[in-house]
Coordinates of N, CA and C in Angstrom, one line a residue:
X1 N -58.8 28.1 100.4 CA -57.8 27.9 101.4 C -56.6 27.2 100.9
X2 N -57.1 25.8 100.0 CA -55.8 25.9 99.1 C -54.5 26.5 98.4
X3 N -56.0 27.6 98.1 CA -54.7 28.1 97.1 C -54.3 29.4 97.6
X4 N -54.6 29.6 98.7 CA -53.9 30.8 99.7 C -52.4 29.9 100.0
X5 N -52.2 28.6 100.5 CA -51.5 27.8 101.0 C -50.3 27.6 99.6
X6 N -50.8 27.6 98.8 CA -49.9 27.7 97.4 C -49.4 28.5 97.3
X7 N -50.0 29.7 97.3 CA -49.4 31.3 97.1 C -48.7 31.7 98.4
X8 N -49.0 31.2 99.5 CA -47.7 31.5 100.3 C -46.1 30.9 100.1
X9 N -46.6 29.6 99.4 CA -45.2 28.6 99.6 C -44.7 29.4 98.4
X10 N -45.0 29.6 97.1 CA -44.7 30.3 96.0 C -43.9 31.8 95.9
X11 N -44.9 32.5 97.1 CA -43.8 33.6 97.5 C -42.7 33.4 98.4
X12 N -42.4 32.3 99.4 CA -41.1 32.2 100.1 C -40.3 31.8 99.0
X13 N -40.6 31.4 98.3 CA -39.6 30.8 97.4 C -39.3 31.5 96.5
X14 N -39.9 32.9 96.0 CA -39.5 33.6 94.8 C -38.8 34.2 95.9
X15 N -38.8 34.7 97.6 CA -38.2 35.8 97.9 C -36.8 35.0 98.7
X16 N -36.9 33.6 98.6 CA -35.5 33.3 98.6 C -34.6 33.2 97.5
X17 N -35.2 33.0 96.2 CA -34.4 32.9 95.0 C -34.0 34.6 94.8
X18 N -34.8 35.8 95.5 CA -34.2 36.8 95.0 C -33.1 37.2 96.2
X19 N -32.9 36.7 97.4 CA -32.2 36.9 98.4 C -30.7 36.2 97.8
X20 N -30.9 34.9 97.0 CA -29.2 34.3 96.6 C -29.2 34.7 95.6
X21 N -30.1 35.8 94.9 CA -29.3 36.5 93.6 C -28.8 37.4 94.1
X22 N -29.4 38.4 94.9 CA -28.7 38.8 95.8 C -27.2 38.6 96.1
X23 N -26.9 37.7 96.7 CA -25.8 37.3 97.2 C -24.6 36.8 96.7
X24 N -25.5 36.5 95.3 CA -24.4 35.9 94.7 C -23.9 37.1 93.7
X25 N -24.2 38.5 93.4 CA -24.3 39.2 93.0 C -23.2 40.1 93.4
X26 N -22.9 39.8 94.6 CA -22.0 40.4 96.0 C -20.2 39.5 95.6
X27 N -19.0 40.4 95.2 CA -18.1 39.3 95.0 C -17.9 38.6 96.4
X28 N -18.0 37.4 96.2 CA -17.3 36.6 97.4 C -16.1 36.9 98.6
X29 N -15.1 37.3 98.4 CA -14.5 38.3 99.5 C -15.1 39.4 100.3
X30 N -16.3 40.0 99.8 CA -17.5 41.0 100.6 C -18.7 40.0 101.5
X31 N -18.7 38.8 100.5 CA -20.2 38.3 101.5 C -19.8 38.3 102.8
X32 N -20.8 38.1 103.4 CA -20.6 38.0 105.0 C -19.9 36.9 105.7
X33 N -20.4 35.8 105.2 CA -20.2 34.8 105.8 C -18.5 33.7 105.3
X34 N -17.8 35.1 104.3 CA -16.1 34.7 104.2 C -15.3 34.4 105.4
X35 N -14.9 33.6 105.8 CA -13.4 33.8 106.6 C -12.4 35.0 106.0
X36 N -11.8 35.6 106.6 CA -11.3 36.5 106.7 C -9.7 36.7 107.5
X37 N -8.4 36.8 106.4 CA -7.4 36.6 107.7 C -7.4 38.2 108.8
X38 N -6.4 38.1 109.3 CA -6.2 39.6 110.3 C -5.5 40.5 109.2
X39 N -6.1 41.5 108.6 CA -4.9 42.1 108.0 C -4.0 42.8 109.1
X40 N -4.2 42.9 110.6 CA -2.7 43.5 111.3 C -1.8 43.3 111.0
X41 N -0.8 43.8 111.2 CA 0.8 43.9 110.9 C 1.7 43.0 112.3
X42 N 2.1 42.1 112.4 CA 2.6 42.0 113.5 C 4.1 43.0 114.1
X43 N 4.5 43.8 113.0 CA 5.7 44.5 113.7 C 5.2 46.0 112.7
X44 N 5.9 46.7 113.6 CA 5.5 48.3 112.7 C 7.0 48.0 112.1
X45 N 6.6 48.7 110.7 CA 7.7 49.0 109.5 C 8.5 47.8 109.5
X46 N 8.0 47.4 108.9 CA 9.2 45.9 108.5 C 9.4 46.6 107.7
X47 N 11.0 46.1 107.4 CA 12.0 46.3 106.5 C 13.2 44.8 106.1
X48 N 14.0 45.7 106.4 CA 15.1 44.6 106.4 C 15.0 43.7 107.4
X49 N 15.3 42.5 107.3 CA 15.3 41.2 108.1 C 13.7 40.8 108.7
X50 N 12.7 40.7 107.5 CA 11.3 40.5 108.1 C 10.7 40.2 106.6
X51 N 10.3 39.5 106.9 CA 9.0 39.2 105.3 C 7.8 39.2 105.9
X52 N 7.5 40.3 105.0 CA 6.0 40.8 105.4 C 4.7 40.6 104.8
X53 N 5.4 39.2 103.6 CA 4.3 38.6 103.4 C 3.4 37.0 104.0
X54 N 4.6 36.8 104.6 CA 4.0 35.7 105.4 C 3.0 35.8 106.6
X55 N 2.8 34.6 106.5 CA 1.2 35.0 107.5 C 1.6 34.2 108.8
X56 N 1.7 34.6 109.8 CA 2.3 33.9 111.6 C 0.8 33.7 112.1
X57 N 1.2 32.2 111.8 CA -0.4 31.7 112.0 C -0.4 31.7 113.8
X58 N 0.6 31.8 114.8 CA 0.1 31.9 116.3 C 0.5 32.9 116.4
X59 N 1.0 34.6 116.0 CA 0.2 36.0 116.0 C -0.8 36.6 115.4
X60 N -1.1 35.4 114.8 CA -2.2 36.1 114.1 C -2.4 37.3 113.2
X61 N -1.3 37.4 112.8 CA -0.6 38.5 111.8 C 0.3 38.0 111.1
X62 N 0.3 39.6 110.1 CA 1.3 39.3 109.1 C 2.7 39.9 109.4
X63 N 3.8 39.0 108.5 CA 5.2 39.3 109.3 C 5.9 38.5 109.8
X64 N 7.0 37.9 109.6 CA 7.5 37.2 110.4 C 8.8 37.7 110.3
X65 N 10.1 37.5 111.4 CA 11.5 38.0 111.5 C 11.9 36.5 110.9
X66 N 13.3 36.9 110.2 CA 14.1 36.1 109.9 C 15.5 36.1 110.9
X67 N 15.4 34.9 111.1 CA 16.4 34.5 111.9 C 17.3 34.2 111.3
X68 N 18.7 34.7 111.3 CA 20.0 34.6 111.3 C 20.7 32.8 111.4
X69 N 20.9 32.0 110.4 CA 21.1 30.7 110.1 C 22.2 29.9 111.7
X70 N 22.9 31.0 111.6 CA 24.1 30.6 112.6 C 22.9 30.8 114.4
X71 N 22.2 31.6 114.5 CA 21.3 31.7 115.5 C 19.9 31.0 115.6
X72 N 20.4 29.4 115.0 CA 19.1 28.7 114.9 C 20.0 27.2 115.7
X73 N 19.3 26.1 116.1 CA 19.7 25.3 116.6 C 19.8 24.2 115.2
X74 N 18.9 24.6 114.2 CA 18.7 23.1 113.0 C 19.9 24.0 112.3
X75 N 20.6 23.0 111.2 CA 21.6 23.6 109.9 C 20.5 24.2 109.4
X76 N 21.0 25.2 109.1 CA 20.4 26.2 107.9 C 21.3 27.2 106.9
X77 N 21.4 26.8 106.1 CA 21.7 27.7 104.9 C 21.3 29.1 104.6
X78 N 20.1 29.4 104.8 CA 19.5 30.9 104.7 C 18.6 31.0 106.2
X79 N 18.3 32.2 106.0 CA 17.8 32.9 107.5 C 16.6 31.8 107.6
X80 N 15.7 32.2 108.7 CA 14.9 31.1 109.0 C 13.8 31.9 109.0
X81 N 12.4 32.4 108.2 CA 11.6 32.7 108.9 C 10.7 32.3 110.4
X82 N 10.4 33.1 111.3 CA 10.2 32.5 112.9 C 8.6 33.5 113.3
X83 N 8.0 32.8 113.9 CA 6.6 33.5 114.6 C 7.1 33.6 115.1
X84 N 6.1 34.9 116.5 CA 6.6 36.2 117.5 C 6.4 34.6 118.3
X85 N 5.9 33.9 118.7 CA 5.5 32.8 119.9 C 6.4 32.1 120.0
X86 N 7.1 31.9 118.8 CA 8.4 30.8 118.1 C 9.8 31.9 119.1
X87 N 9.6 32.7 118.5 CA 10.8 33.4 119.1 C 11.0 34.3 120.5
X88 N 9.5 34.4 121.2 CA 9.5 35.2 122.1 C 9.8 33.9 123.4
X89 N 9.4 32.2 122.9 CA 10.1 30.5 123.2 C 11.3 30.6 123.4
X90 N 11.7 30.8 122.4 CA 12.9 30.5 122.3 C 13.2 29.1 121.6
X91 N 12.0 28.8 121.0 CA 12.0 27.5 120.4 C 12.7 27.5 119.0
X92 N 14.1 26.4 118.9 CA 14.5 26.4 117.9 C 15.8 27.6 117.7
X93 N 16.0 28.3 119.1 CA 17.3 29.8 118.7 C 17.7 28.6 119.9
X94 N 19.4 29.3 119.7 CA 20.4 29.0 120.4 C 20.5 29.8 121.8
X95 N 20.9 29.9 122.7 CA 20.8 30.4 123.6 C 21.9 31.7 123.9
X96 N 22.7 31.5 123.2 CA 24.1 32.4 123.3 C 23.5 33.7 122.1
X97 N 22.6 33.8 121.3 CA 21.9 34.9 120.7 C 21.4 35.3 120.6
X98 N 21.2 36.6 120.4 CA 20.4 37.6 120.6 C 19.4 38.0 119.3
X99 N 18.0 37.5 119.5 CA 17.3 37.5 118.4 C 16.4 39.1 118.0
X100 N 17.1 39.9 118.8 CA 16.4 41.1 119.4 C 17.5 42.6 118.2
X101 N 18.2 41.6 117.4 CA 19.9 42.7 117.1 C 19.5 42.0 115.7
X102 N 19.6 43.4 114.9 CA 19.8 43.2 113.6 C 21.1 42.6 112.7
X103 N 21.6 41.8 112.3 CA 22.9 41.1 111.7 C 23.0 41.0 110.4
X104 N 22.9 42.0 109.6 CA 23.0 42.3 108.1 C 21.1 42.1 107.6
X105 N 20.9 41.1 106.9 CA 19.7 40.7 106.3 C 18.9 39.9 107.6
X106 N 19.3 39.5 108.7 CA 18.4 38.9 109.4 C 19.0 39.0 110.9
X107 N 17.9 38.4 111.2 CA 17.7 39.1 113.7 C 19.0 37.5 114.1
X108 N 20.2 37.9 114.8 CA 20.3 36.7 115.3 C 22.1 37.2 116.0
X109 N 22.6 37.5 116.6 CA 23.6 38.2 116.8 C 24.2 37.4 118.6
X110 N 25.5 37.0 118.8 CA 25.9 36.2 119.5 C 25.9 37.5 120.9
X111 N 25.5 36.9 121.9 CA 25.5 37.9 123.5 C 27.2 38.4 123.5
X112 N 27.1 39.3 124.1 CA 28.4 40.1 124.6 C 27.9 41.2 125.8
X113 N 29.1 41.2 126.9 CA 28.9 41.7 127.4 C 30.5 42.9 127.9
X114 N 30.4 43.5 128.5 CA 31.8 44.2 129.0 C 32.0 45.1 128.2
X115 N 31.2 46.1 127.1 CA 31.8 46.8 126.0 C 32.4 46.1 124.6
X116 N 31.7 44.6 124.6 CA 32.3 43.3 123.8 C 33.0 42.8 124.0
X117 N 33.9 43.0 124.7 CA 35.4 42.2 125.6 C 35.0 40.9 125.6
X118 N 33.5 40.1 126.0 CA 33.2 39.0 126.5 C 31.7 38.6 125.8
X119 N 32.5 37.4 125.2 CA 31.2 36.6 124.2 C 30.4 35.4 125.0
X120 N 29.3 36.0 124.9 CA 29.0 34.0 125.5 C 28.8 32.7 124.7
X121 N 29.5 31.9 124.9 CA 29.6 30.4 124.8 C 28.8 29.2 125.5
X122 N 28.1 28.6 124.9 CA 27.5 27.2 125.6 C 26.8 28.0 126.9
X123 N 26.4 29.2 126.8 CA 25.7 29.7 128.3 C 26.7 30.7 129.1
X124 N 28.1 30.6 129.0 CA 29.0 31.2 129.8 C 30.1 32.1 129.1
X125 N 30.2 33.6 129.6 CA 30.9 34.4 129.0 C 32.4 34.2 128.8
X126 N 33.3 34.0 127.6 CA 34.5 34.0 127.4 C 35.0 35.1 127.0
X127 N 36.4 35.2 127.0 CA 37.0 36.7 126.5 C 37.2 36.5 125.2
X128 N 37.0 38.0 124.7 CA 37.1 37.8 123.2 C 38.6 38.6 122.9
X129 N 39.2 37.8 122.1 CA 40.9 37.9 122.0 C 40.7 38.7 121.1
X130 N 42.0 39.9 120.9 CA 42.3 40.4 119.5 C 43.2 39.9 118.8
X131 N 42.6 40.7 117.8 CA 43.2 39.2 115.9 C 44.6 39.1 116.4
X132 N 44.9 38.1 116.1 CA 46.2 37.7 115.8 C 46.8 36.8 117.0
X133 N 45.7 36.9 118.3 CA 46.4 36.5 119.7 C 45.9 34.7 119.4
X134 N 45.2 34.4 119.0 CA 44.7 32.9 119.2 C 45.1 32.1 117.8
X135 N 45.5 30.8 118.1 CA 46.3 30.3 117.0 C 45.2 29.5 116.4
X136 N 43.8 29.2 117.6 CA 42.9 28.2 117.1 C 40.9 29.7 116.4
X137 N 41.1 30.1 115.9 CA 39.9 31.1 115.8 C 38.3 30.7 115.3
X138 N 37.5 30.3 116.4 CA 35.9 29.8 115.8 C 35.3 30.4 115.3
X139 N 35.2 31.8 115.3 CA 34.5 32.7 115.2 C 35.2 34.4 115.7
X140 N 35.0 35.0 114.6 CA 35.3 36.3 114.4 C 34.2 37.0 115.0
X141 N 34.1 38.3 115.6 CA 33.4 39.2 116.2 C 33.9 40.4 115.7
X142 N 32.6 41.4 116.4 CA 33.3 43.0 115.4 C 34.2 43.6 116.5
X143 N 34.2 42.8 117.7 CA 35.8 43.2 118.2 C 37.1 42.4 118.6
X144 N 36.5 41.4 117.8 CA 37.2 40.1 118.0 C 38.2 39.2 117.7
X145 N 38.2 38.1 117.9 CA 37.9 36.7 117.9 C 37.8 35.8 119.2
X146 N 37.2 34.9 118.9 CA 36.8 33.9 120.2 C 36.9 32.3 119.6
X147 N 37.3 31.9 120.8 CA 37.7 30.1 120.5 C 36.7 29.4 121.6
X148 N 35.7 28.2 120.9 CA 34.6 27.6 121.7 C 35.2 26.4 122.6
X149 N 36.6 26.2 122.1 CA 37.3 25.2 123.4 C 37.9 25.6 124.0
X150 N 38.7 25.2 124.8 CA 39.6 25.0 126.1 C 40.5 26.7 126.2
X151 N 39.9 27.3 127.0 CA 40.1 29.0 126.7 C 42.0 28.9 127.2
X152 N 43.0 30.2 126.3 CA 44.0 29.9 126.9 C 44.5 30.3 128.0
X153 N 45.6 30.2 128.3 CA 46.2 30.3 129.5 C 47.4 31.3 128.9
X154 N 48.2 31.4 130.1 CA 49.6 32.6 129.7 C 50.3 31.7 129.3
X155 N 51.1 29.8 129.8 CA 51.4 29.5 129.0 C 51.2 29.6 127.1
X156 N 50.2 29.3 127.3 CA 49.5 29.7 125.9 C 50.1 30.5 124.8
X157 N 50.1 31.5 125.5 CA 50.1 33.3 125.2 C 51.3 33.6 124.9
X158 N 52.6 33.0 126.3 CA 53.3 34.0 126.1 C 54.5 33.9 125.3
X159 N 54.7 32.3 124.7 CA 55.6 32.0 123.7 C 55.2 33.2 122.6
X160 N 54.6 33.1 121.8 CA 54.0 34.3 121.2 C 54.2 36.0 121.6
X161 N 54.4 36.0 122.4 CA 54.8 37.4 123.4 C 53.0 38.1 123.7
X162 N 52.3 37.0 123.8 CA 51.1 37.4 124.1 C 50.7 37.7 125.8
X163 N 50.3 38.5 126.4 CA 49.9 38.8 127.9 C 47.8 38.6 128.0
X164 N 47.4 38.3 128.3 CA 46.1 38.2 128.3 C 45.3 39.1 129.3
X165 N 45.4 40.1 128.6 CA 45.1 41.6 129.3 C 43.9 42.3 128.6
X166 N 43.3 43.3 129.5 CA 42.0 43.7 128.2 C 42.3 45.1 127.9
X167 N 42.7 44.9 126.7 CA 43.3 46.3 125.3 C 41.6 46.8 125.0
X168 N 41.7 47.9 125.1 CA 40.1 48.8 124.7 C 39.0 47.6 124.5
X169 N 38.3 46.8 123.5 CA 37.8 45.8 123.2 C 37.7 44.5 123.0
X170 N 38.8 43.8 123.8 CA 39.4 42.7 123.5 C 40.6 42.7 124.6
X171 N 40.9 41.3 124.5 CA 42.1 41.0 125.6 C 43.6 40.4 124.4
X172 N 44.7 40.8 125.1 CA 45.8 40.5 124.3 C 46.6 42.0 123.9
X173 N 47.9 42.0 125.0 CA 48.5 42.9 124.8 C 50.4 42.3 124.4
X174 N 50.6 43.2 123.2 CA 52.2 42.1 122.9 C 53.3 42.9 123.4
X175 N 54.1 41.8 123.9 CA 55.4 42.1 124.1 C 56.5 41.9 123.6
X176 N 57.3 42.5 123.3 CA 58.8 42.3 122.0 C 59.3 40.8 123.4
X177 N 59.4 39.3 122.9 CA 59.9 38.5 123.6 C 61.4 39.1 123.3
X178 N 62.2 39.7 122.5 CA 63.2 40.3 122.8 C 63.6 41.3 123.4
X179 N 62.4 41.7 124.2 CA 62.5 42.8 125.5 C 62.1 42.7 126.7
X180 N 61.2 41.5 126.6 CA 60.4 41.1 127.9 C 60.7 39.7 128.2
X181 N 60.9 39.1 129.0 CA 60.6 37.9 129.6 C 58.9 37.4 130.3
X182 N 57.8 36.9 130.0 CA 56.9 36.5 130.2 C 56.7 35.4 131.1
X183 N 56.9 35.8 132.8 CA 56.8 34.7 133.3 C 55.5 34.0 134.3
X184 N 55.4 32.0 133.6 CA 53.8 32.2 134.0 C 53.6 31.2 135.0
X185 N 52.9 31.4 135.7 CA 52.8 30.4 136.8 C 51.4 29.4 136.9
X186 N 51.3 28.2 136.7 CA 50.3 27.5 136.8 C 49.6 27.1 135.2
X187 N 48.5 27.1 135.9 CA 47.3 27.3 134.9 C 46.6 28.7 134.2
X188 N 47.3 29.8 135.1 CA 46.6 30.9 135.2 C 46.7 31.7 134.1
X189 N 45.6 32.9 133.7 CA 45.8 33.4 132.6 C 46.8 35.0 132.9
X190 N 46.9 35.5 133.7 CA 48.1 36.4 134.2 C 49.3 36.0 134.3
X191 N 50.6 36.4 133.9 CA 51.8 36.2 134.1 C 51.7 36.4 135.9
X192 N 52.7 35.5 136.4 CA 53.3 36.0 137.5 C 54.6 37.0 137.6
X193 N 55.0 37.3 136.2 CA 56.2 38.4 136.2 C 56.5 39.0 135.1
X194 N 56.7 40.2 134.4 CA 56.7 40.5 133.3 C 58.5 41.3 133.4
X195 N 59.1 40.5 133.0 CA 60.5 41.0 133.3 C 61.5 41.6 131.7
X196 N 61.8 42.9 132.5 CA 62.5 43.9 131.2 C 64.0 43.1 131.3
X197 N 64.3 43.1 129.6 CA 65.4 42.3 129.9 C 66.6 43.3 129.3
X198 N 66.4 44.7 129.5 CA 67.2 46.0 129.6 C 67.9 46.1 128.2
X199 N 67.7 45.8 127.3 CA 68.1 45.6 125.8 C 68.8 44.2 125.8
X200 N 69.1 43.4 126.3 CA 69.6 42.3 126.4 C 69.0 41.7 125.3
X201 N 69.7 41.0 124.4 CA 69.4 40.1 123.2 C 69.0 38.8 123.5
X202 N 67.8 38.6 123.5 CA 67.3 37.0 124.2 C 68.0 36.2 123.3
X203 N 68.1 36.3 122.2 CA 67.8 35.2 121.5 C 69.5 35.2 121.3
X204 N 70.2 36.1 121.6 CA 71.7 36.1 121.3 C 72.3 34.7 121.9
X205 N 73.6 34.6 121.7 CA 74.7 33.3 121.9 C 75.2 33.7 123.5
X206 N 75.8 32.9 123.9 CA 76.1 33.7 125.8 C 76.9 32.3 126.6
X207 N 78.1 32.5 126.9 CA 78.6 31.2 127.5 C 78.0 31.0 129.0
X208 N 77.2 31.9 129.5 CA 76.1 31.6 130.7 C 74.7 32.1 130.6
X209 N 74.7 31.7 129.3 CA 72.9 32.3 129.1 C 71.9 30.7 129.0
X210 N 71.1 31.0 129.9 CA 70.5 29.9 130.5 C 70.0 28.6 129.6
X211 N 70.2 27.7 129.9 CA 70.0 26.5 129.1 C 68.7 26.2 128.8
X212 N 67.3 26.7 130.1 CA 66.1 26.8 129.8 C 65.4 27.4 130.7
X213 N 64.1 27.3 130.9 CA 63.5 28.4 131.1 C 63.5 28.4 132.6
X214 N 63.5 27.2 133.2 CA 63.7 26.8 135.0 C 64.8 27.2 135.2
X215 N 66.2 27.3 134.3 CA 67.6 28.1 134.5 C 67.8 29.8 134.2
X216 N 66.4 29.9 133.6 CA 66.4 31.4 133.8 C 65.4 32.2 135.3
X217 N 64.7 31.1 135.6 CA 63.7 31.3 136.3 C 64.6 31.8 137.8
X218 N 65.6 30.6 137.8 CA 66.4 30.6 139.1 C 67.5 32.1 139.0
X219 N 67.5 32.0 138.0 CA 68.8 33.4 137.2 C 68.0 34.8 137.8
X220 N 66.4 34.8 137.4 CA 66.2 36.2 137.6 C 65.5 35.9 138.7
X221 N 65.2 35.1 139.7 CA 65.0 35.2 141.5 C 66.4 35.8 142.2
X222 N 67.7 35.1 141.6 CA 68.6 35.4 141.8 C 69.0 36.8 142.0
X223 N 69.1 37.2 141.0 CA 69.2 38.6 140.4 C 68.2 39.6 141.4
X224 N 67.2 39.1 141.3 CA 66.0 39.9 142.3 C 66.3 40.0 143.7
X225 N 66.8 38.9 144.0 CA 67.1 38.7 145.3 C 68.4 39.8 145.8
X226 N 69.7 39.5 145.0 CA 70.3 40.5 145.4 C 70.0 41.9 145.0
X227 N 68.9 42.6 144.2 CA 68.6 44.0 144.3 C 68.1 44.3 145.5
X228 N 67.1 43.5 146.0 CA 66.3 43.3 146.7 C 67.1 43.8 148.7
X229 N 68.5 42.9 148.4 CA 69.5 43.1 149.3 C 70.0 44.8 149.3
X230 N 70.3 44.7 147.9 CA 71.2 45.8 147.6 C 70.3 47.4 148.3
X231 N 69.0 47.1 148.1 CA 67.7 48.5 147.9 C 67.6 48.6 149.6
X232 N 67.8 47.6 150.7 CA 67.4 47.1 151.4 C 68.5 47.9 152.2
X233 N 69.6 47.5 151.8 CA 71.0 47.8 152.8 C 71.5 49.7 152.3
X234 N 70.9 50.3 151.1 CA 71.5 51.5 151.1 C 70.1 52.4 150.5
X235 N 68.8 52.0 150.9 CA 67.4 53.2 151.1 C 66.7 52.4 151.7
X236 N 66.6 53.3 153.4 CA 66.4 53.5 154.5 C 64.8 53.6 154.1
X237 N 63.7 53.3 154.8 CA 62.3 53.6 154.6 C 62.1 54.1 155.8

């Protein structure tokens, strides 16, 4: 009975020593009992703007998008690699960009709306000027430019002979100040009068050409007023 009891213990033990030759026989990446990452893909066909060798430890896949430096809230120098969780948050993008729009090497492109006429800013859409209309420029667009302070007015504008009007992609339409008069009322971004000054030389010499702009103001109400008489007293409606 002994030695039945020996010879049992003797064979579990030879047929466990052949079960970890076994095993160990097996390269380690095949045994069973490896961890194993996901090989999924988290985006079909990465290319440009995605490194597809990183691992997005909350998709659980490989892949991550690079975020565009200017479309991140921290300074960054180069794009940002970002998880799908990270960016589908919104954790760490700015709000005014679009992480959904390719922008050369990486995802991160400023909202527009109107045909691009209108960028958004701090949350709120401003107009996007064309070149040459804004004397202060934050940022260039592909139909643009746009300024993140105090948006202008037609004062602004119209020393420059600028009108704040929307030209195909952008706002800013010019006028020869030697052919137009640009008159602005308020705060507002529209002229209250865009007045032809019939080839008249503004800038010429004149022993009654108006001392300033409130003496021209009164000059062409003036003037308006009697056409106004004149249209009135000889065409009949």
């Amino acid at each position: 009975m002994k030695r039945l009891f020996m010879f049992s213990i003797v064979s579990e033990i030879l047929a466990a020593l052949g079960t970890a030759h076994a095993a160990t026989t097996t390269p380690w990446w095949q045994q069973p009992t490896i961890c194993r990452l996901n090989p999924t893909d988290c985006y079909v066909g990465m290319g440009t703007g995605y490194d597809s060798g990183m691992w997005d430890a909350g998709g659980n896949c490989w892949g991550m998008k690079l975020i565009c430096p200017e479309a991140t809230v921290a300074t960054n120098a180069q794009p940002v690699p970002m998880g799908r969780t990270e960016i589908a948050a919104g954790t760490g993008i700015k709000k005014d960009f679009d992480t959904g729009v390719l922008n050369g090497d990486c995802f991160g492109t400023r909202k527009t709306t109107a045909n691009g006429s209108m960028a958004s800013v701090n949350g709120s859409f401003v107009n996007v000027w064309c070149n040459g209309v804004l004397d202060n420029v934050d940022e260039t667009l592909p139909t643009g430019e746009i300024t993140f302070g105090t948006q202008p007015t037609c004062r602004d504008l119209a020393p420059n002979g600028w009108v704040g009007v929307l030209a195909h992609q952008c706002y800013g339409k010019y006028y020869d100040p030697a052919q137009y008069f640009i008159e602005c009322d308020g705060n507002s971004l529209l002229p209250k009068r865009l007045i032809v000054l019939n080839g008249a030389d503004a800038m010429g010499a004149s022993g009654d050409y108006p001392a300033d702009t409130d003496a021209a103001k009164q000059l062409f109400d003036k003037m308006r007023s009697v056409s106004d008489a004149q249209r009135a007293k000889y065409y009949k409606e």
